[in-house]
XYZ file of C-alpha atoms in Angstrom:
686
model
C -5.747 -7.028 44.765
C -7.060 -10.003 46.123
C -7.281 -13.824 45.339
C -4.214 -16.447 43.601
C -2.615 -15.314 40.211
C -2.298 -17.987 38.263
C -2.988 -19.731 34.588
C -6.293 -20.035 33.313
C -6.228 -21.513 29.598
C -10.142 -22.229 28.856
C -11.306 -22.692 25.585
C -13.317 -20.615 24.063
C -16.541 -21.083 24.428
C -16.474 -21.243 28.399
C -14.562 -17.806 28.316
C -16.912 -16.279 26.192
C -19.451 -17.268 28.479
C -18.321 -16.269 31.395
C -16.931 -12.919 30.144
C -20.844 -13.137 29.835
C -21.480 -14.109 32.869
C -19.252 -11.387 34.259
C -21.280 -8.818 31.899
C -25.068 -9.234 33.759
C -23.321 -9.539 37.005
C -21.632 -5.520 36.413
C -25.254 -4.339 35.285
C -26.735 -5.736 38.535
C -24.326 -4.374 40.543
C -26.109 -1.082 40.616
C -24.796 2.184 40.762
C -20.726 1.398 41.347
C -20.972 -1.124 38.636
C -22.246 1.240 35.711
C -19.606 4.292 37.156
C -16.887 1.083 36.310
C -18.412 0.093 33.469
C -18.497 4.103 31.249
C -14.824 4.333 32.850
C -13.705 1.088 30.748
C -15.806 2.582 27.986
C -13.510 6.066 28.021
C -10.695 4.126 28.466
C -11.667 1.779 24.768
C -12.426 4.805 23.129
C -9.238 6.601 24.293
C -6.868 3.861 23.554
C -8.875 3.524 20.203
C -8.086 7.853 19.554
C -4.682 6.714 20.874
C -4.554 3.759 17.221
C -5.936 6.766 15.681
C -2.494 9.487 16.225
C -0.247 6.648 16.186
C -0.930 5.300 12.708
C -2.072 9.877 11.909
C 1.470 10.289 12.587
C 3.786 7.476 10.766
C 0.829 8.485 7.627
C 2.134 12.245 7.914
C 4.933 11.449 8.325
C 5.437 9.542 4.423
C 3.495 12.365 3.290
C 5.942 15.079 4.710
C 9.256 12.293 3.439
C 6.929 13.006 0.117
C 7.363 16.423 0.104
C 10.640 16.840 0.426
C 11.910 14.338 -1.757
C 9.450 16.013 -4.440
C 11.650 19.463 -3.478
C 15.243 17.366 -3.737
C 14.514 16.314 -6.537
C 12.750 19.034 -7.980
C 15.611 21.227 -7.194
C 18.492 18.352 -7.814
C 19.800 17.733 -4.281
C 21.665 14.295 -3.659
C 22.889 14.566 -1.082
C 20.652 13.153 1.327
C 18.639 11.363 -0.131
C 14.711 10.039 0.795
C 15.928 7.454 2.948
C 17.809 9.455 5.136
C 16.017 12.341 5.265
C 12.863 10.450 6.870
C 14.766 9.039 9.435
C 15.266 12.817 10.243
C 11.441 12.837 10.276
C 11.643 10.544 12.327
C 13.515 10.335 15.038
C 11.900 14.665 15.055
C 8.674 12.904 16.755
C 10.170 11.232 18.415
C 11.543 13.760 19.902
C 8.703 14.879 20.192
C 6.707 12.764 21.510
C 9.350 11.178 24.129
C 9.879 14.912 25.927
C 6.449 16.234 24.992
C 3.556 14.318 25.805
C 2.653 14.169 29.517
C 2.810 9.886 31.534
C -0.929 8.952 31.184
C -1.052 5.960 33.224
C 0.804 5.154 36.336
C -0.690 2.319 37.962
C 1.779 0.391 37.573
C 1.850 -2.693 40.661
C 4.933 -4.999 40.756
C 3.919 -8.505 42.203
C 4.849 -11.451 43.197
C 4.289 -15.172 42.082
C 7.020 -16.872 43.034
C 5.570 -20.593 42.390
C 5.935 -20.538 39.754
C 9.098 -20.916 37.747
C 8.308 -19.806 34.429
C 6.725 -16.363 32.581
C 3.325 -17.636 30.800
C 1.619 -15.494 27.245
C -0.976 -14.475 28.488
C -2.430 -14.343 32.204
C -6.050 -14.262 34.101
C -6.008 -12.126 37.283
C -9.184 -11.876 39.334
C -9.761 -9.050 41.812
C -12.235 -8.739 43.887
C -14.968 -11.243 41.585
C -13.462 -9.488 38.754
C -11.095 -11.794 35.585
C -8.538 -9.202 33.961
C -6.914 -11.453 31.560
C -3.183 -9.446 30.212
C -0.486 -10.792 27.613
C 3.587 -10.500 28.037
C 5.242 -8.193 27.077
C 8.859 -8.996 27.905
C 11.623 -9.133 30.894
C 12.546 -6.754 32.476
C 15.761 -6.159 34.514
C 14.799 -5.730 38.495
C 17.750 -2.153 37.886
C 14.767 -1.224 35.599
C 11.757 -2.587 37.507
C 10.589 1.380 38.313
C 11.793 2.597 34.709
C 8.921 1.579 32.831
C 7.078 3.687 30.528
C 4.806 5.570 31.125
C 3.264 7.425 28.401
C 0.579 5.494 26.631
C 1.079 7.119 23.559
C 4.796 5.742 23.106
C 3.755 1.546 23.958
C 1.155 3.032 20.775
C 3.821 3.844 18.603
C 6.172 1.265 19.179
C 5.349 -2.167 16.710
C 5.520 -5.611 17.705
C 8.477 -7.449 15.713
C 6.409 -9.460 13.557
C 4.125 -6.479 11.884
C 8.017 -5.563 10.567
C 8.299 -9.504 9.154
C 5.076 -10.558 8.587
C 4.016 -6.843 7.130
C 6.523 -4.443 5.396
C 9.444 -6.566 4.803
C 7.530 -8.915 2.193
C 6.738 -6.436 -0.364
C 9.652 -4.963 0.219
C 11.591 -8.164 -1.315
C 9.638 -8.961 -3.034
C 9.338 -5.908 -5.457
C 13.593 -6.537 -5.428
C 12.661 -10.180 -7.659
C 10.116 -8.557 -9.563
C 11.394 -5.980 -10.941
C 15.435 -7.679 -11.819
C 17.106 -6.831 -14.516
C 17.660 -10.298 -15.856
C 19.903 -9.867 -18.714
C 22.745 -7.713 -16.496
C 21.544 -9.987 -13.003
C 23.289 -12.849 -15.327
C 25.289 -12.022 -17.203
C 27.840 -11.593 -13.938
C 25.023 -14.221 -11.975
C 28.394 -16.422 -10.295
C 30.069 -13.021 -8.757
C 26.992 -12.353 -7.191
C 26.413 -15.208 -6.082
C 29.759 -15.438 -4.773
C 29.565 -12.063 -2.702
C 26.287 -13.497 -1.288
C 27.022 -16.705 -0.722
C 30.352 -16.997 0.164
C 31.289 -13.235 1.028
C 27.949 -13.207 3.472
C 29.449 -15.510 5.291
C 32.994 -14.426 5.176
C 32.070 -11.264 6.953
C 30.274 -13.109 9.498
C 32.651 -14.973 10.345
C 34.863 -12.380 10.828
C 32.169 -9.920 12.786
C 31.372 -12.468 15.746
C 35.312 -13.220 15.736
C 36.235 -9.465 15.920
C 33.767 -8.528 18.610
C 34.450 -11.176 20.353
C 38.048 -10.197 20.933
C 35.969 -6.438 22.137
C 33.287 -8.627 24.414
C 36.364 -10.061 25.941
C 38.065 -5.977 26.875
C 34.798 -4.979 27.975
C 34.668 -7.616 30.484
C 38.462 -6.907 31.933
C 37.386 -3.295 31.973
C 34.381 -3.910 33.692
C 31.774 -2.374 30.930
C 29.801 -5.911 30.356
C 27.711 -6.028 33.379
C 25.972 -9.062 32.230
C 26.101 -11.980 29.803
C 27.279 -11.967 25.708
C 28.147 -15.212 24.415
C 30.074 -16.111 21.278
C 26.984 -17.468 19.331
C 25.676 -13.355 20.594
C 29.069 -12.163 18.959
C 27.786 -14.193 15.868
C 24.253 -13.763 15.370
C 25.610 -9.730 15.138
C 27.645 -10.792 12.387
C 25.293 -12.022 11.017
C 22.614 -9.152 11.275
C 25.206 -6.881 10.519
C 26.243 -7.967 7.208
C 22.901 -7.775 5.679
C 23.356 -5.195 3.226
C 21.149 -2.644 2.468
C 23.088 -0.071 -0.470
C 19.878 1.315 -2.059
C 20.422 4.886 -0.853
C 23.479 3.839 -3.602
C 21.017 1.804 -6.213
C 18.645 4.566 -5.845
C 21.155 6.859 -6.422
C 22.982 5.111 -9.477
C 19.527 5.105 -11.324
C 19.371 7.741 -10.567
C 22.556 8.862 -12.145
C 22.870 5.727 -14.951
C 25.698 5.002 -13.774
C 27.598 2.105 -15.476
C 25.096 -1.043 -15.732
C 27.145 -3.521 -14.265
C 28.952 -1.716 -10.549
C 24.473 -2.253 -10.435
C 24.050 -5.016 -11.079
C 26.884 -6.828 -9.416
C 25.345 -4.286 -6.234
C 22.021 -4.665 -6.308
C 22.059 -8.488 -6.910
C 25.043 -9.275 -3.674
C 22.643 -6.833 -1.706
C 19.273 -8.998 -2.889
C 20.411 -12.574 -1.996
C 22.405 -10.772 0.595
C 19.492 -10.081 2.810
C 18.745 -13.208 2.783
C 22.299 -15.179 3.232
C 21.472 -13.268 6.585
C 18.475 -14.058 7.374
C 18.803 -17.671 7.172
C 22.455 -18.037 8.458
C 21.460 -16.028 11.552
C 18.527 -18.588 12.332
C 21.381 -21.393 11.847
C 23.171 -19.397 14.136
C 20.006 -19.449 16.678
C 20.098 -23.381 15.976
C 23.513 -24.249 17.236
C 23.142 -25.675 20.481
C 26.367 -28.183 21.706
C 25.229 -31.240 24.091
C 26.112 -31.347 27.394
C 26.917 -28.268 30.364
C 28.302 -25.748 28.723
C 26.206 -24.906 25.455
C 27.717 -22.062 24.160
C 31.062 -24.198 23.252
C 32.405 -25.242 20.377
C 30.849 -28.534 19.390
C 31.722 -30.343 15.999
C 28.916 -31.987 15.760
C 26.631 -28.931 17.221
C 28.280 -26.800 13.701
C 27.490 -29.535 10.973
C 24.324 -29.027 12.557
C 23.822 -25.949 11.919
C 25.232 -26.442 9.068
C 22.824 -28.596 7.314
C 19.817 -25.538 8.986
C 21.674 -22.944 6.878
C 21.063 -26.392 3.243
C 17.525 -27.202 4.430
C 16.261 -23.891 5.278
C 17.956 -21.847 2.374
C 16.683 -25.112 -0.214
C 12.771 -25.409 1.032
C 12.179 -21.705 1.212
C 13.694 -21.138 -2.377
C 11.290 -24.888 -3.527
C 8.597 -23.201 -2.051
C 9.128 -19.723 -3.633
C 9.346 -21.075 -6.966
C 7.079 -24.037 -6.730
C 4.673 -20.899 -5.550
C 4.990 -18.702 -8.588
C 4.606 -21.896 -10.537
C 1.313 -22.507 -9.561
C 0.538 -18.900 -10.484
C 1.723 -19.279 -12.854
C 0.134 -22.063 -14.343
C -4.153 -20.834 -13.028
C -3.558 -17.820 -15.108
C -2.415 -19.580 -18.230
C -5.170 -22.467 -18.122
C -7.692 -20.269 -17.047
C -9.215 -17.334 -18.013
C -8.169 -14.165 -15.819
C -6.995 -12.084 -18.070
C -10.338 -10.785 -19.317
C -10.535 -9.971 -16.117
C -8.162 -8.087 -15.252
C -8.968 -7.094 -11.316
C -9.442 -10.365 -10.211
C -5.743 -11.446 -11.847
C -4.088 -8.899 -10.430
C -5.405 -10.134 -7.082
C -4.625 -13.544 -7.658
C -0.461 -12.440 -8.067
C -0.888 -10.035 -4.888
C -1.408 -12.662 -2.842
C -0.319 -15.469 -3.533
C 3.069 -13.239 -4.406
C 2.228 -12.666 -0.702
C 1.154 -15.278 1.262
C 4.818 -17.972 -0.167
C 5.802 -15.382 3.006
C 3.343 -16.824 5.888
C 2.905 -20.217 4.301
C 7.580 -20.113 4.255
C 7.290 -18.836 8.023
C 4.719 -21.344 9.275
C 6.236 -24.389 7.317
C 8.955 -23.712 9.863
C 11.352 -22.628 6.629
C 12.520 -18.597 5.606
C 9.795 -16.380 4.145
C 12.230 -14.076 2.459
C 13.905 -16.325 0.650
C 9.857 -17.582 0.218
C 9.019 -14.437 -1.205
C 12.812 -13.255 -2.942
C 12.483 -16.484 -5.692
C 8.769 -16.584 -5.931
C 9.096 -12.648 -6.967
C 11.563 -13.872 -9.598
C 9.944 -17.051 -10.165
C 7.078 -14.959 -11.599
C 8.423 -12.249 -12.933
C 9.767 -14.541 -16.033
C 6.721 -16.899 -15.732
C 3.993 -14.976 -14.523
C 4.361 -11.503 -16.152
C 3.797 -13.493 -19.585
C 1.037 -14.636 -18.925
C -1.035 -11.851 -18.044
C -3.291 -9.339 -19.616
C -1.871 -5.879 -20.507
C -3.452 -4.373 -17.492
C -1.817 -6.152 -15.004
C 0.936 -6.589 -15.535
C 1.046 -2.712 -15.254
C -0.964 -2.682 -12.730
C 1.163 -5.654 -10.500
C 4.941 -3.627 -11.308
C 3.162 -0.025 -10.233
C 0.881 -1.951 -6.841
C 4.088 -3.568 -5.200
C 6.258 -0.669 -6.219
C 4.111 1.546 -4.442
C 4.091 -0.900 -1.635
C 7.787 -1.424 -2.196
C 8.416 2.888 -1.351
C 5.457 2.761 1.251
C 7.334 0.333 3.463
C 10.492 0.571 3.228
C 10.340 4.502 3.884
C 8.047 3.557 7.321
C 10.789 1.611 8.574
C 13.164 3.800 8.006
C 10.924 6.865 9.159
C 10.619 3.664 12.333
C 14.089 4.060 13.824
C 14.649 7.732 13.873
C 11.529 7.255 15.896
C 12.734 3.910 18.093
C 15.674 6.267 19.237
C 13.586 7.213 21.435
C 10.692 5.531 21.760
C 12.167 2.080 23.001
C 12.500 1.622 25.631
C 15.580 -1.288 26.241
C 18.555 0.669 25.018
C 21.928 -0.187 26.883
C 24.312 1.730 24.692
C 28.512 1.085 24.831
C 31.396 3.326 24.040
C 33.983 0.465 23.229
C 31.453 -2.284 21.631
C 30.040 0.421 19.099
C 33.420 1.478 17.871
C 34.636 -2.042 17.352
C 31.357 -2.572 15.858
C 32.594 0.208 13.204
C 35.866 -1.155 13.160
C 34.842 -4.759 12.464
C 32.559 -3.924 9.525
C 34.594 -2.279 7.897
C 37.651 -5.007 7.959
C 34.751 -7.637 7.468
C 33.752 -5.668 4.303
C 37.525 -5.425 3.196
C 37.587 -9.177 3.530
C 34.175 -9.309 1.749
C 34.567 -7.308 -1.146
C 38.798 -7.151 -2.163
C 40.026 -11.125 -1.938
C 37.298 -12.470 -3.531
C 36.831 -10.102 -6.307
C 40.433 -10.706 -7.017
C 39.920 -14.742 -7.094
C 36.384 -14.461 -8.645
C 38.501 -12.176 -11.666
C 40.779 -14.877 -12.582
C 37.740 -16.437 -14.718
C 36.459 -13.414 -15.583
C 36.488 -12.013 -19.571
C 35.746 -8.621 -18.636
C 37.371 -7.701 -14.902
C 35.854 -6.028 -12.154
C 38.163 -3.492 -11.903
C 39.295 -1.338 -8.645
C 37.400 1.236 -8.972
C 34.293 -1.134 -8.503
C 35.544 -2.607 -5.585
C 35.978 0.263 -4.249
C 32.765 1.786 -4.329
C 31.487 -1.716 -3.853
C 33.163 -1.700 -0.421
C 31.568 1.867 0.469
C 28.104 1.313 -1.184
C 27.947 -1.465 2.248
C 25.441 0.833 3.731
C 22.896 -1.202 6.025
C 19.783 -0.485 6.480
C 15.605 -2.404 6.299
C 16.828 -6.221 7.176
C 18.892 -5.645 9.623
C 16.846 -3.481 11.143
C 14.457 -5.898 11.592
C 16.466 -8.399 12.157
C 17.565 -6.720 15.346
C 15.023 -5.523 16.303
C 12.472 -8.847 16.820
C 14.289 -11.113 20.414
C 15.403 -8.002 22.409
C 15.064 -9.675 25.493
C 18.324 -10.092 27.370
C 21.151 -7.410 27.553
C 23.297 -8.439 24.353
C 20.483 -8.875 22.049
C 19.369 -5.195 23.036
C 22.848 -3.899 23.048
C 22.864 -5.986 19.529
C 19.942 -3.751 18.079
C 21.259 -0.468 19.898
C 24.511 -0.630 17.947
C 22.860 -1.361 15.218
C 20.349 1.167 14.706
C 23.629 3.926 15.539
C 25.308 1.807 11.872
C 22.647 2.095 10.003
C 21.831 6.766 11.012
C 25.528 6.737 10.106
C 26.057 4.863 6.879
C 22.460 6.180 5.674
C 23.383 9.669 6.532
C 27.498 9.387 5.578
C 28.235 7.239 2.553
C 24.852 7.859 1.165
C 25.516 11.653 0.688
C 28.743 10.594 -0.062
C 27.500 8.276 -2.993
C 27.756 11.387 -5.941
C 31.038 12.244 -4.908
C 32.267 8.928 -4.676
C 31.816 8.110 -8.417
C 33.415 11.586 -9.577
C 36.731 10.580 -7.078
C 36.972 7.146 -8.862
C 35.724 7.979 -12.807
C 33.195 6.063 -13.033
C 31.334 6.089 -16.260
C 27.048 7.778 -15.796
C 24.449 8.487 -17.924
C 25.076 5.049 -19.090
C 21.754 3.399 -21.269
C 21.178 1.117 -19.646
C 20.594 -0.773 -22.494
C 23.884 0.181 -23.990
C 26.946 -2.269 -23.843
C 30.120 -0.609 -23.745
C 32.730 -1.362 -26.552
C 34.152 -4.908 -26.799
C 37.656 -5.104 -26.344
C 38.406 -7.655 -28.736
C 38.242 -8.297 -32.999
C 34.237 -7.737 -33.769
C 32.514 -5.886 -35.845
C 31.057 -2.840 -35.417
C 27.740 -1.836 -37.216
C 27.149 1.541 -37.459
C 23.517 1.815 -38.816
C 20.662 -1.204 -38.296
C 19.670 -3.746 -35.614
C 23.134 -5.215 -35.357
C 24.407 -2.986 -32.523
C 21.260 -5.488 -30.902
C 23.170 -8.232 -31.974
C 26.903 -6.711 -30.700
C 25.222 -6.513 -27.094
C 23.145 -9.931 -27.546
C 26.918 -11.268 -28.203
C 28.383 -10.659 -25.728
C 25.661 -11.357 -22.594
C 25.550 -14.046 -24.227
C 29.613 -14.551 -24.038
C 29.159 -13.067 -19.793
C 26.597 -14.895 -18.958
C 27.465 -17.238 -16.320
C 27.899 -20.895 -17.780
C 25.432 -22.410 -15.162
C 22.974 -19.913 -16.809
C 23.944 -20.968 -19.938
C 23.342 -24.493 -19.556
C 19.438 -24.691 -17.284
C 18.972 -21.739 -20.506
C 17.937 -24.106 -23.073
C 16.371 -26.175 -21.449
C 13.679 -23.883 -19.946
C 13.425 -22.147 -23.027
C 12.034 -25.072 -24.581
C 10.277 -27.129 -22.091
C 9.781 -24.542 -18.457
C 8.345 -21.441 -20.546
C 5.981 -23.482 -23.572
C 4.486 -25.479 -19.738
C 4.074 -22.419 -17.824
C 3.387 -19.281 -20.644
C 2.726 -18.879 -23.955
C 5.243 -18.091 -25.590
C 9.109 -20.386 -26.490
C 8.654 -22.981 -29.017
C 5.562 -24.901 -29.201
C 5.875 -28.714 -27.068
C 5.261 -30.976 -30.068
C 8.306 -29.522 -31.477
C 10.884 -29.707 -28.447
C 9.000 -32.950 -26.730
C 9.583 -37.231 -28.961
C 6.995 -37.666 -31.208
C 5.639 -40.268 -28.411
C 4.655 -37.810 -26.600
C 2.415 -35.633 -29.176
C -0.740 -35.810 -26.968
C 0.702 -33.813 -23.583
C 2.178 -32.274 -25.800
C -1.393 -30.244 -27.669
C -2.917 -30.530 -24.409
C -0.416 -28.081 -22.390
C 1.532 -25.665 -25.226
C -1.042 -22.017 -25.455
C -3.439 -22.085 -28.286
C -1.020 -18.802 -28.560
C 2.035 -20.124 -29.897
C 1.059 -21.156 -32.952
C -1.903 -18.475 -33.898
C 1.495 -15.432 -32.702
C 3.751 -15.241 -35.227
C 5.645 -12.732 -33.249
C 6.493 -14.192 -30.657
C 5.480 -13.209 -26.244
C 8.554 -11.731 -24.816
C 8.948 -9.988 -21.657
C 10.836 -6.680 -21.792
C 13.721 -8.396 -19.672
C 14.845 -10.619 -22.021
C 17.503 -12.594 -21.579
C 19.496 -13.024 -24.808
C 21.640 -16.573 -25.606
C 23.673 -16.619 -28.819
C 26.115 -18.975 -30.567
C 29.595 -17.744 -31.786
C 28.233 -16.386 -34.591
C 25.041 -16.031 -34.220
C 25.907 -11.861 -34.563
C 25.247 -11.110 -38.643
C 24.945 -8.810 -40.656
C 23.463 -8.413 -44.749
C 24.472 -6.456 -47.208
C 22.003 -6.980 -49.479
C 22.075 -10.720 -50.515
C 25.675 -11.052 -49.136
C 25.497 -12.112 -44.711
C 29.151 -11.386 -43.504
C 29.263 -13.558 -39.973
C 31.640 -12.253 -37.105
C 33.644 -15.196 -38.671
C 33.791 -13.434 -41.893
C 32.156 -15.939 -43.361
C 29.583 -14.518 -46.423
C 27.213 -16.862 -48.839
C 23.958 -15.882 -50.294
C 21.186 -15.006 -47.570
C 18.028 -17.532 -47.381
C 15.643 -16.588 -45.549
C 13.724 -19.685 -44.011
C 9.833 -20.175 -42.576
C 9.002 -23.611 -42.318
C 8.377 -25.329 -39.170
C 11.644 -28.320 -39.854
C 13.920 -26.110 -40.834
C 13.536 -24.852 -37.455
C 14.523 -28.125 -35.893
C 17.406 -28.406 -37.447
C 18.728 -25.315 -35.591
C 20.636 -25.354 -31.868
C 18.421 -24.292 -28.956
C 19.546 -21.673 -28.836
C 18.761 -20.122 -31.644
C 15.664 -21.313 -31.917
C 16.092 -18.918 -28.450
C 17.323 -15.510 -30.035
C 15.078 -15.654 -32.732
C 12.417 -15.798 -30.630
C 13.930 -13.625 -27.894
C 13.840 -11.633 -30.964
C 10.653 -11.321 -31.619
C 11.794 -13.141 -34.666
C 9.487 -16.887 -34.292
C 9.116 -17.850 -38.148
C 12.053 -15.183 -40.591
C 15.810 -14.015 -40.257
C 16.149 -10.884 -38.722
C 16.975 -9.477 -42.587
C 18.604 -6.065 -43.769
C 15.665 -3.179 -44.548
C 19.052 -0.953 -45.362
C 22.189 -0.987 -46.132
C 25.144 -2.018 -42.982
C 28.201 -0.314 -42.800
C 30.414 -2.730 -41.100
C 34.318 -2.591 -40.032
C 36.668 -3.864 -38.234
C 37.355 -2.115 -35.325
C 41.170 -2.964 -33.811
C 42.435 -4.402 -30.646
C 44.043 -2.446 -28.633
C 45.144 -4.070 -25.399
């Protein structure tokens, strides 16, 4: 090799000009240059073939997974979920690629570059007058300099971690927000927020401190060969606190398990992923001043807290604003006349939210999650019927494929990843720390939450939530994103084993655990258990729906009840084709603005448009039943039944009552009886 190794960063036109000149020189170099050019073309063709084979491998893995899933569903097999199945197939292919394919390249030759004090992302190497470009792949420890991967096929199936964050994670997270069952979610909103924010922080610090003790033990027994700081332990706590009970939730969905338990688990996992990724970013941002950059520093700690709040709130605002912009575009344009364009715009705006947040220094996971919630709440109402079906099915398919792809890659990575560091002490300590962290996460918080909950979180629910703390795609993606150091490589290898164990063992034990804890299954997701307080039970007619909505109102988080009136009276009329006309909610001097912002459909349609999963917020006494011309309310009062149809009478009603009538689709008339309703008081059972 001749010529010095140096950094070269010329402008693109100059680089293209040099490349063109080099090609011209090679073509005039005679038969030797022609042979070299032919060899280069063959290498490029071989590289293209290997790229196709690597992608084909994953497509075949997904195809095989889908067919096996069908077989399992047909045979009603529930001991192994589709994600665990994808991991098994990935393991099999990883073994074949690792031990069944020969090495295809053995020309790597290290050389020294002592005059440079840091690595460069791109290098231009002069080899006998010919320039070759090289890119940085990562650091290699001196002990593994001769163990660099020599199998080109294994190199091809090892993806850049950014692929997971920028391509595979967005549809998974967006689908979680877009398919959110808002009724049950907001009924338990306070508990979900407590589990997701406070619980995740508690779990992170407990796991981090316990693992720091494990690291100290490893150092004493001589099993720690490199640096492992306290901040690394906290980072591991944040990574492994990201729960992903996809297996449990899928089984819950198939068995129609208790809706409140499903809402608590699903809501916690959705927000927990967002909290975990922001928490990990805050820990990375923790940089104490002074010589010891890993010691505790109060100023650096509060700075990290500020980073956490800033990143989370900024990402939340970015996601919500993108959803609002999409809602306005779909409302004030005629895109609904072209469902294909409407669906394409919806897709691009949703995906761009993730990339925009990452480009601005925020967290795309948080942004795309709240973008999905906002799109479901506002934009969905503006879409045509065809686009509604398309968007739901599109993101459902993308979510399914991306999630199974990640789990397949997990199985593959166990054999294809070249920087694994497995430490038995660290692995055992991690399992113990996760168990204790999850217990401290669930039981104390449930006790505190039950002090203020009308319907308590039972012990069986708490045990099931404790059992359901699986780790999955988010923990894997966070761990693989940075594997440059010894500590991070050990954390990644341990995370991989934890994901395997929780998906296979815990996921497979979900059905027996439901039976053992006597948790009810076969429940209609729109049906609630009988109320435990004095009430009326309606045996015929639509009064059952009223009772269900009354229970939802009583149990909805107070914060949501405060926000709901403002949202229904102002935001929905501005952003969607539903809600009351702004001319009835805004002051009279805002008449011109109100008429401009109110959609004509609000005036034209007597039955207001509403989404499928509307949130019902009622006032006390809204539960009424009728018999003939007599109306009986929940408090026992009765009176003649009259129907009100004029607009002025609606103005005298409370905003939440208007919300009820419109969400029920009863815009200009009260719900009336179409037959006799038999009403019986229920005895209160303590």
